[in-house]
Amino acid sequence: MSDSSGARHQMFDVAITVPPQSGNKCYDDDGRLKRTGNVWTGSAHIITAVIGSGVLSLAWAMAQLGWVAGPAVMFLFAFVTYYTSVLLSTCYRTGDPDNGKRNYTYMDAVRSNLGGFQVKVCGAIQYMNLFGVAIGYTIAASISMMAIGRANCFHSKGHNNKCGVSSNPYMIAFGVIEIVFSQIPDFDQIWWLSIVAAIMSFTYSTIGLGLGVGKVAESGKVMGSMTGIDIGTVVGTTTITETQKIWRSFQALGAIAFAYSYSLILIEIQDTIKSPPSEYKTMKKATLLSVAVTTVFYMLCGCFGYAAFGDLSPGNLLTGFGFYNPYWLLDIANAAIVIHLIGAYQVYCQPLFAFVEKTALEWFPDSKFITKEIAVPIPGINIKVTLFRLVWRSVFVVITTVISMLMPFFNDVVGILGAFGFWPLTVYFPVEMYIVQKKITRWSPRWICLQTLSAACLIISVAAAVGSFAGVVSDLKSYKPFQTSY
């Protein structure tokens, strides 16, 4: 299942200066080394990106929406994500989807199809979202690492013990690990990390599902209500008001949107796929497989989590300590989350790394600091780094780690990221590019349907953003920088 055509992108995703050679099976039509990805590697990349920390907040999201709206919203996001991803995959090549000019990144596709100011808007949104995802994953990983320590503490000292743990050492440890992995040059060379991460995502999702099923079986009853958390319910020290009910419902939309978010790296994933058959045909199959698998997992985890805990479902199913035992199983699940997030962090950040390094190379093509490669003597692994890559990627990880330590609000960050990226990256740009690509006539029935879909998703994104920011404002009332503990 190898997709390691490492030199294909070189280090800055700049075209290799080898002309296409007719009859030469080693090169693709753009002169780059032949791509080797397929449905399975594409699915592994997608599942790694999609089934991330977002799955852990789905029981909480279900608790805000209830048994009717919760599953309906989840299926709605699944359909929209699949449909718009198929639209986006047809834009990998400009013009002819089989033989047209390749677009190596999401921004390249926007530049080829829409051009102008929209390219800058897309770039700003995409890379800000990638930056935000890095922060969200750092927070999620630290919470899971803390949960391991707390689970062991509860086991030895009892459930009534506070077992307080600071998040800072764990965020720093995660940051150090990411500094090391961030030196992997490009997307192609992390195929193995994606597969490991995808396996881990199934591991902890299955454990979370199993614990939820077990708790429902043990109690013999299904918790929750048709409309979600009731007004007047006491959550911690807070009594839910009508306004909070609305904000939390909106925030739940953002959490579900975040759980399905991966369109911003779809083109980069598609650029690893071999042809024939056409890349978009393979990507369509990979997308269908991945979204179907993801939705089944999400429905099971979200529904059984809600059935187990009802209105008091924790914001993070495996770290909110609705479950205490078996503690060793919780440890395994949280360790799997951390391993998965290590890989997912890289899957999401590689496009951002490539963009900055490509831009730096264009600005300073003769700089040895940027271009000179240094071989890293690791047995069995051929990795070369540049001083610029070493410094810039390390600084990036340090910045995301520090911000994570300043703002460790898991559910709020998840909701904001979902709201911020869902409409523009998952819906608006794919729809607009597809209209241009297929030359769909303005005001035709198909054009009206696509624009209606886009407008409806914009309303959902705005509502989710409002709810998530309201959550941040609420959290800030009792917040102390660098002193977060659980």
Coordinates of C-alpha atoms in Angstrom, one line a residue:
M1 CA 0.0 0.0 0.0
S2 CA 2.9 2.3 -0.7
D3 CA 2.5 5.8 -2.0
S4 CA 6.1 6.8 -1.4
S5 CA 7.0 8.5 -4.6
G6 CA 9.1 10.8 -2.4
A7 CA 11.1 12.9 -4.9
R8 CA 8.0 13.6 -6.9
H9 CA 7.2 16.8 -5.0
Q10 CA 10.8 17.5 -4.0
M11 CA 10.8 19.6 -1.0
F12 CA 8.8 22.6 -2.1
D13 CA 6.1 21.0 -4.3
V14 CA 7.9 22.6 -7.3
A15 CA 7.8 20.8 -10.6
I16 CA 10.8 18.6 -11.3
T17 CA 12.6 19.8 -14.3
V18 CA 12.5 16.5 -16.2
P19 CA 10.5 16.8 -19.4
P20 CA 7.7 14.3 -20.0
Q21 CA 9.0 11.4 -21.9
S22 CA 6.7 9.6 -24.2
G23 CA 6.7 5.9 -23.5
N24 CA 8.6 6.3 -20.2
K25 CA 6.6 4.6 -17.5
C26 CA 8.5 6.3 -14.7
Y27 CA 6.9 9.7 -15.3
D28 CA 3.4 11.2 -15.3
D29 CA 2.1 13.6 -18.0
D30 CA 3.4 16.6 -16.1
G31 CA 7.0 15.3 -15.9
R32 CA 6.9 14.3 -12.3
L33 CA 7.7 10.8 -11.0
K34 CA 4.7 8.5 -11.5
R35 CA 2.1 8.8 -8.7
T36 CA 1.3 5.5 -7.0
G37 CA -1.7 6.3 -4.8
N38 CA -5.0 4.4 -5.1
V39 CA -8.5 4.1 -3.5
W40 CA -7.1 2.6 -0.4
T41 CA -4.3 5.1 0.3
G42 CA -6.6 7.9 -0.6
S43 CA -9.2 6.6 1.8
A44 CA -6.5 6.2 4.5
H45 CA -5.5 9.9 4.1
I46 CA -9.1 11.0 4.2
I47 CA -10.0 8.9 7.2
T48 CA -6.9 10.1 9.0
A49 CA -8.0 13.7 8.4
V50 CA -11.7 13.2 9.1
I51 CA -12.0 10.8 12.0
G52 CA -10.0 12.9 14.4
S53 CA -10.7 14.6 17.7
G54 CA -14.1 15.7 16.3
V55 CA -15.6 12.3 17.0
L56 CA -15.1 12.8 20.7
S57 CA -17.5 15.8 20.9
L58 CA -20.3 14.2 18.9
A59 CA -22.2 12.8 22.0
W60 CA -22.1 16.3 23.4
A61 CA -23.4 17.7 20.1
M62 CA -26.2 15.1 20.1
A63 CA -27.1 16.1 23.7
Q64 CA -27.6 19.7 22.5
L65 CA -29.8 18.7 19.5
G66 CA -31.6 15.6 20.7
W67 CA -32.6 12.3 19.0
V68 CA -34.5 14.0 16.1
A69 CA -32.2 16.8 15.0
G70 CA -28.9 15.2 16.0
P71 CA -28.9 12.3 13.6
A72 CA -30.6 14.4 10.9
V73 CA -27.9 17.1 11.1
M74 CA -25.2 14.4 11.0
F75 CA -26.6 12.8 7.8
L76 CA -27.0 16.3 6.3
F77 CA -23.3 17.1 6.9
A78 CA -22.3 13.7 5.5
F79 CA -24.3 14.2 2.3
V80 CA -23.0 17.8 1.8
T81 CA -19.4 16.8 2.5
Y82 CA -19.6 13.9 0.0
Y83 CA -21.4 15.9 -2.7
T84 CA -19.1 18.9 -2.6
S85 CA -16.0 16.7 -2.3
V86 CA -17.1 15.1 -5.6
L87 CA -17.5 18.5 -7.2
L88 CA -14.1 19.5 -5.9
S89 CA -12.4 16.4 -7.2
T90 CA -13.5 17.2 -10.7
C91 CA -11.5 20.4 -10.5
Y92 CA -8.1 18.7 -9.9
R93 CA -7.5 19.1 -13.6
T94 CA -8.5 22.3 -15.4
G95 CA -10.7 21.8 -18.4
D96 CA -10.6 18.2 -19.3
P97 CA -10.9 16.1 -16.1
D98 CA -8.9 13.3 -17.7
N99 CA -6.1 15.1 -19.4
G100 CA -6.3 18.8 -18.4
K101 CA -3.6 20.7 -16.5
R102 CA -3.1 19.4 -13.0
N103 CA -3.8 21.6 -9.9
Y104 CA -1.4 20.5 -7.2
T105 CA -3.1 22.3 -4.3
Y106 CA -6.5 23.7 -3.4
M107 CA -5.3 27.2 -4.1
D108 CA -4.0 26.1 -7.6
A109 CA -7.5 24.8 -8.4
V110 CA -9.1 28.1 -7.3
R111 CA -6.5 30.1 -9.3
S112 CA -7.2 28.0 -12.4
N113 CA -11.0 28.2 -12.2
L114 CA -11.8 31.4 -10.4
G115 CA -8.7 33.5 -10.3
G116 CA -8.3 37.1 -9.1
F117 CA -9.1 38.2 -5.6
Q118 CA -10.8 34.9 -4.7
V119 CA -7.4 33.1 -4.8
K120 CA -6.2 35.4 -2.0
V121 CA -9.4 34.9 0.0
C122 CA -9.2 31.2 -0.4
G123 CA -5.5 31.1 0.6
A124 CA -6.1 33.2 3.7
I125 CA -9.1 31.0 4.9
Q126 CA -7.4 27.7 4.1
Y127 CA -4.1 28.4 5.8
M128 CA -5.7 30.1 8.8
N129 CA -7.9 27.0 9.1
L130 CA -4.9 24.7 8.9
F131 CA -3.2 26.8 11.5
G132 CA -6.3 26.5 13.7
V133 CA -6.5 22.8 13.2
A134 CA -2.9 22.5 14.5
I135 CA -4.0 24.3 17.6
G136 CA -7.1 22.2 18.0
Y137 CA -5.2 18.9 17.7
T138 CA -2.5 20.1 20.2
I139 CA -5.3 20.8 22.7
A140 CA -7.0 17.5 22.0
A141 CA -3.8 15.5 22.3
S142 CA -2.9 17.1 25.6
I143 CA -6.4 16.4 27.0
S144 CA -6.0 12.7 26.1
M145 CA -2.6 12.5 27.6
M146 CA -3.9 14.1 30.8
A147 CA -6.8 11.7 30.8
I148 CA -4.4 8.7 30.9
G149 CA -2.8 10.2 34.1
R150 CA -6.2 11.0 35.6
A151 CA -7.6 7.5 34.8
N152 CA -4.7 5.9 36.6
C153 CA -5.1 8.3 39.5
F154 CA -8.8 7.6 39.9
H155 CA -8.1 3.8 39.8
S156 CA -5.5 4.1 42.6
K157 CA -7.1 6.8 44.8
G158 CA -10.8 6.5 44.0
H159 CA -13.3 8.5 41.9
N160 CA -13.8 11.2 44.6
N161 CA -10.2 12.3 44.4
K162 CA -9.7 15.5 42.3
C163 CA -6.6 14.1 40.5
G164 CA -5.8 17.5 39.1
V165 CA -3.4 17.5 36.1
S166 CA -1.8 20.5 34.3
S167 CA -2.1 20.5 30.5
N168 CA 1.1 22.5 29.9
P169 CA 3.7 19.6 30.1
Y170 CA 1.7 17.5 27.8
M171 CA 1.2 20.2 25.2
I172 CA 5.0 20.8 25.3
A173 CA 5.7 17.1 24.8
F174 CA 3.3 16.9 21.9
G175 CA 5.0 20.0 20.4
V176 CA 8.4 18.4 20.6
I177 CA 7.1 15.2 18.8
E178 CA 5.6 17.3 16.1
I179 CA 8.8 19.3 15.6
V180 CA 10.5 16.0 14.8
F181 CA 7.8 14.7 12.4
S182 CA 7.4 18.1 10.7
Q183 CA 10.9 17.6 9.1
I184 CA 9.4 14.9 6.8
P185 CA 9.7 16.8 3.5
D186 CA 6.3 16.4 1.9
F187 CA 2.9 14.8 1.7
D188 CA 4.0 11.7 -0.2
Q189 CA 6.4 10.6 2.5
I190 CA 3.9 10.5 5.3
W191 CA 1.6 7.8 3.6
W192 CA 2.7 5.3 6.3
L193 CA 1.9 7.8 9.1
S194 CA -1.6 8.3 7.6
I195 CA -2.2 4.5 7.6
V196 CA -1.0 4.2 11.3
A197 CA -3.2 7.1 12.2
A198 CA -6.2 5.7 10.4
I199 CA -5.8 2.5 12.4
M200 CA -5.6 4.4 15.6
S201 CA -8.8 6.4 14.8
F202 CA -10.7 3.1 14.4
T203 CA -9.2 1.9 17.6
Y204 CA -10.3 4.7 19.9
S205 CA -13.7 5.2 18.1
T206 CA -14.4 1.5 18.6
I207 CA -13.5 1.7 22.2
G208 CA -15.6 4.7 22.8
L209 CA -18.5 3.0 21.0
G210 CA -18.0 -0.2 23.0
L211 CA -18.0 1.7 26.3
G212 CA -21.2 3.5 25.3
V213 CA -22.9 0.2 24.3
G214 CA -21.7 -1.4 27.5
K215 CA -23.1 1.5 29.7
V216 CA -26.5 1.4 27.9
A217 CA -26.6 -2.4 28.3
E218 CA -25.7 -2.1 32.0
S219 CA -28.3 0.5 32.8
G220 CA -30.9 -1.1 30.6
K221 CA -32.3 2.2 29.4
V222 CA -31.6 4.8 26.7
M223 CA -31.0 8.3 28.0
G224 CA -31.7 11.6 26.2
S225 CA -34.8 13.2 24.7
M226 CA -36.2 14.2 21.4
T227 CA -35.2 17.8 21.7
G228 CA -31.9 17.6 23.5
I229 CA -30.8 19.2 26.8
D230 CA -33.7 20.8 28.7
I231 CA -33.9 24.4 29.8
G232 CA -33.2 24.4 33.6
T233 CA -30.8 21.5 33.5
V234 CA -27.7 22.0 35.7
V235 CA -24.4 21.3 34.0
G236 CA -21.6 21.7 36.5
T237 CA -22.2 25.0 38.1
T238 CA -24.3 26.4 35.2
T239 CA -28.1 26.3 34.8
I240 CA -29.1 26.1 31.1
T241 CA -31.2 29.1 30.1
E242 CA -33.1 29.6 26.9
T243 CA -30.3 31.7 25.4
Q244 CA -27.6 29.1 26.4
K245 CA -29.8 26.4 24.8
I246 CA -29.7 28.3 21.5
W247 CA -25.9 29.0 21.7
R248 CA -25.1 25.4 22.6
S249 CA -27.3 24.1 19.7
F250 CA -25.4 26.4 17.3
Q251 CA -22.1 25.3 18.7
A252 CA -23.1 21.7 18.2
L253 CA -23.5 22.5 14.4
G254 CA -19.9 23.7 14.4
A255 CA -18.7 20.6 16.2
I256 CA -20.4 18.3 13.6
A257 CA -19.1 20.4 10.8
F258 CA -15.5 20.2 12.2
A259 CA -15.9 16.4 12.5
Y260 CA -16.5 16.1 8.7
S261 CA -14.0 18.7 7.6
Y262 CA -11.3 17.6 5.1
S263 CA -12.0 19.4 1.8
L264 CA -9.2 21.9 2.4
I265 CA -6.6 19.1 1.8
L266 CA -8.6 17.0 -0.8
I267 CA -6.7 18.3 -3.8
E268 CA -3.4 17.6 -2.1
I269 CA -4.6 14.0 -1.4
Q270 CA -5.8 13.6 -5.0
D271 CA -2.4 14.7 -6.3
T272 CA -1.0 11.4 -4.8
I273 CA -3.3 9.2 -6.9
K274 CA -2.1 7.3 -10.0
S275 CA -3.9 7.2 -13.4
P276 CA -5.5 5.6 -15.3
P277 CA -8.3 5.5 -14.3
S278 CA -8.8 9.3 -14.0
E279 CA -7.9 10.7 -10.7
Y280 CA -11.3 12.1 -10.1
K281 CA -12.9 8.7 -10.6
T282 CA -10.6 7.1 -8.0
M283 CA -11.1 10.1 -5.7
K284 CA -14.9 9.8 -6.0
K285 CA -14.7 6.1 -4.8
A286 CA -12.3 7.0 -2.0
T287 CA -14.5 9.8 -0.9
L288 CA -17.7 7.6 -0.9
L289 CA -15.9 4.9 1.0
S290 CA -14.4 7.3 3.5
V291 CA -17.5 9.4 4.2
A292 CA -19.7 6.2 4.5
V293 CA -17.3 4.6 7.0
T294 CA -16.9 7.9 8.9
T295 CA -20.7 8.4 9.1
V296 CA -21.3 4.9 10.4
F297 CA -18.7 5.5 13.1
Y298 CA -20.0 9.0 13.9
M299 CA -23.6 7.8 14.2
L300 CA -22.7 4.9 16.4
C301 CA -20.3 6.9 18.7
G302 CA -22.6 10.0 18.9
C303 CA -25.8 8.0 19.4
F304 CA -24.5 5.5 21.9
G305 CA -22.6 8.2 23.8
Y306 CA -25.8 10.2 24.1
A307 CA -27.8 7.1 24.9
A308 CA -25.3 6.4 27.8
F309 CA -25.2 9.8 29.3
G310 CA -28.2 11.8 28.0
D311 CA -28.2 15.5 28.6
L312 CA -25.0 15.3 30.7
S313 CA -22.9 13.8 27.9
P314 CA -19.3 15.1 28.3
G315 CA -17.7 17.5 25.8
N316 CA -15.0 14.8 25.1
L317 CA -16.4 11.3 25.3
L318 CA -13.1 9.6 26.4
T319 CA -11.7 12.3 28.6
G320 CA -14.8 13.7 30.3
F321 CA -14.9 10.7 32.7
G322 CA -18.4 9.6 32.1
F323 CA -16.5 6.3 32.0
Y324 CA -14.0 5.3 34.8
N325 CA -13.5 1.6 34.1
P326 CA -11.9 -0.4 32.8
Y327 CA -9.2 2.2 33.3
W328 CA -6.7 0.3 31.2
L329 CA -9.1 0.4 28.2
L330 CA -9.5 4.2 28.6
D331 CA -5.6 4.4 28.6
I332 CA -5.4 2.5 25.3
A333 CA -8.1 4.6 23.7
N334 CA -6.5 7.9 24.8
A335 CA -3.0 6.6 23.7
A336 CA -4.6 5.8 20.3
I337 CA -6.0 9.3 20.1
V338 CA -2.6 10.8 20.7
I339 CA -0.9 8.6 18.1
H340 CA -3.7 9.5 15.6
L341 CA -3.4 13.2 16.3
I342 CA 0.4 13.1 15.7
G343 CA -0.3 11.8 12.2
A344 CA -3.4 14.0 11.6
Y345 CA -1.4 17.1 12.6
Q346 CA 1.1 16.4 9.8
V347 CA -1.6 15.5 7.2
Y348 CA -3.2 18.9 7.8
C349 CA 0.0 21.0 8.1
Q350 CA 1.9 19.7 5.1
P351 CA 0.0 21.9 2.6
L352 CA 0.8 24.9 4.8
F353 CA 4.4 23.9 5.0
A354 CA 4.7 23.4 1.3
F355 CA 3.0 26.8 0.5
V356 CA 5.4 28.8 2.7
E357 CA 8.5 27.0 1.4
K358 CA 7.4 27.3 -2.2
T359 CA 6.9 31.1 -1.7
A360 CA 10.3 31.4 0.0
L361 CA 12.0 29.6 -2.9
E362 CA 10.3 31.9 -5.4
W363 CA 11.4 35.0 -3.5
F364 CA 14.9 33.9 -2.7
P365 CA 15.8 31.3 -5.4
D366 CA 19.6 31.6 -4.8
S367 CA 19.5 31.4 -1.0
K368 CA 21.6 28.5 0.4
F369 CA 19.6 28.8 3.6
I370 CA 16.5 27.8 1.7
T371 CA 17.9 25.4 -0.9
K372 CA 20.8 23.5 0.5
E373 CA 19.8 20.1 1.7
I374 CA 21.5 18.3 4.6
A375 CA 21.2 14.5 4.9
V376 CA 19.9 13.3 8.2
P377 CA 21.8 10.1 9.2
I378 CA 18.9 7.9 10.3
P379 CA 19.4 4.1 9.7
G380 CA 16.9 2.9 7.0
I381 CA 15.4 6.3 6.4
N382 CA 16.5 8.7 3.7
I383 CA 15.5 12.2 4.9
K384 CA 17.1 15.5 3.9
V385 CA 16.4 18.8 5.6
T386 CA 17.2 22.4 4.8
L387 CA 18.0 25.0 7.4
F388 CA 15.0 27.0 6.4
R389 CA 12.6 24.0 6.8
L390 CA 14.2 23.1 10.1
V391 CA 13.8 26.7 11.5
W392 CA 10.4 27.6 10.0
R393 CA 8.6 24.4 10.8
S394 CA 10.0 24.3 14.3
V395 CA 8.9 27.9 14.9
F396 CA 5.4 27.1 13.5
V397 CA 5.0 24.2 16.0
V398 CA 6.2 26.3 18.9
I399 CA 3.7 29.1 18.1
T400 CA 0.8 26.6 17.8
T401 CA 1.8 25.0 21.1
V402 CA 2.0 28.3 23.0
I403 CA -1.4 29.4 21.6
S404 CA -2.8 26.1 22.7
M405 CA -1.5 26.7 26.2
L406 CA -3.2 30.1 26.2
M407 CA -6.6 28.9 24.9
P408 CA -7.3 25.3 25.8
F409 CA -11.1 25.3 25.2
F410 CA -11.6 22.0 23.3
N411 CA -15.3 22.3 22.4
D412 CA -15.2 26.0 21.6
V413 CA -12.1 25.7 19.4
V414 CA -13.7 22.7 17.6
G415 CA -16.9 24.7 17.0
I416 CA -15.0 27.8 15.7
L417 CA -12.8 25.8 13.3
G418 CA -15.9 23.9 12.0
A419 CA -17.8 27.1 11.5
F420 CA -14.9 29.0 10.0
G421 CA -13.9 26.4 7.4
F422 CA -17.1 24.6 6.5
W423 CA -18.9 27.0 4.2
P424 CA -16.0 28.6 2.3
L425 CA -13.8 25.6 1.9
T426 CA -16.3 22.7 1.9
V427 CA -19.1 24.3 0.0
Y428 CA -18.6 27.8 -1.6
F429 CA -15.3 27.3 -3.5
P430 CA -16.1 23.7 -4.7
V431 CA -19.5 24.9 -6.0
E432 CA -18.2 28.0 -7.7
M433 CA -15.3 26.1 -9.3
Y434 CA -17.6 23.3 -10.5
I435 CA -19.9 25.9 -12.1
V436 CA -17.0 27.3 -14.0
Q437 CA -15.5 23.9 -14.9
K438 CA -18.8 22.5 -16.3
K439 CA -19.8 25.9 -17.8
I440 CA -23.2 25.8 -16.0
T441 CA -25.4 28.6 -17.2
R442 CA -26.4 31.3 -14.7
W443 CA -30.1 31.0 -13.5
S444 CA -30.4 27.5 -15.0
P445 CA -32.1 24.9 -12.6
R446 CA -28.8 23.3 -11.8
W447 CA -27.1 26.7 -11.0
I448 CA -30.1 27.7 -8.8
C449 CA -29.8 24.4 -6.8
L450 CA -26.1 24.7 -6.3
Q451 CA -26.4 28.3 -5.1
T452 CA -29.3 27.4 -2.8
L453 CA -27.1 24.7 -1.2
S454 CA -24.3 27.2 -0.8
A455 CA -26.6 29.8 0.8
A456 CA -28.1 27.3 3.2
C457 CA -24.7 26.2 4.3
L458 CA -23.6 29.8 4.8
I459 CA -26.5 30.3 7.3
I460 CA -25.4 27.1 9.2
S461 CA -21.8 28.3 9.4
V462 CA -22.8 31.8 10.7
A463 CA -25.0 30.2 13.3
A464 CA -22.2 27.8 14.4
A465 CA -19.7 30.6 14.6
V466 CA -22.0 32.7 16.8
G467 CA -22.6 29.8 19.2
S468 CA -18.9 28.9 19.5
F469 CA -17.8 32.5 20.1
A470 CA -20.5 32.7 22.8
G471 CA -18.9 29.6 24.4
V472 CA -15.5 31.2 24.4
V473 CA -16.8 34.4 26.1
S474 CA -18.4 32.2 28.7
D475 CA -15.2 30.2 29.3
L476 CA -13.0 33.3 29.6
K477 CA -14.9 34.4 32.7
S478 CA -13.1 31.7 34.8
Y479 CA -9.9 31.4 32.7
K480 CA -6.3 31.9 33.8
P481 CA -3.5 31.8 31.2
F482 CA -1.1 28.9 31.4
Q483 CA -2.8 27.6 34.5
T484 CA -5.3 25.2 32.9
S485 CA -5.8 21.9 34.7
Y486 CA -8.4 19.2 34.8

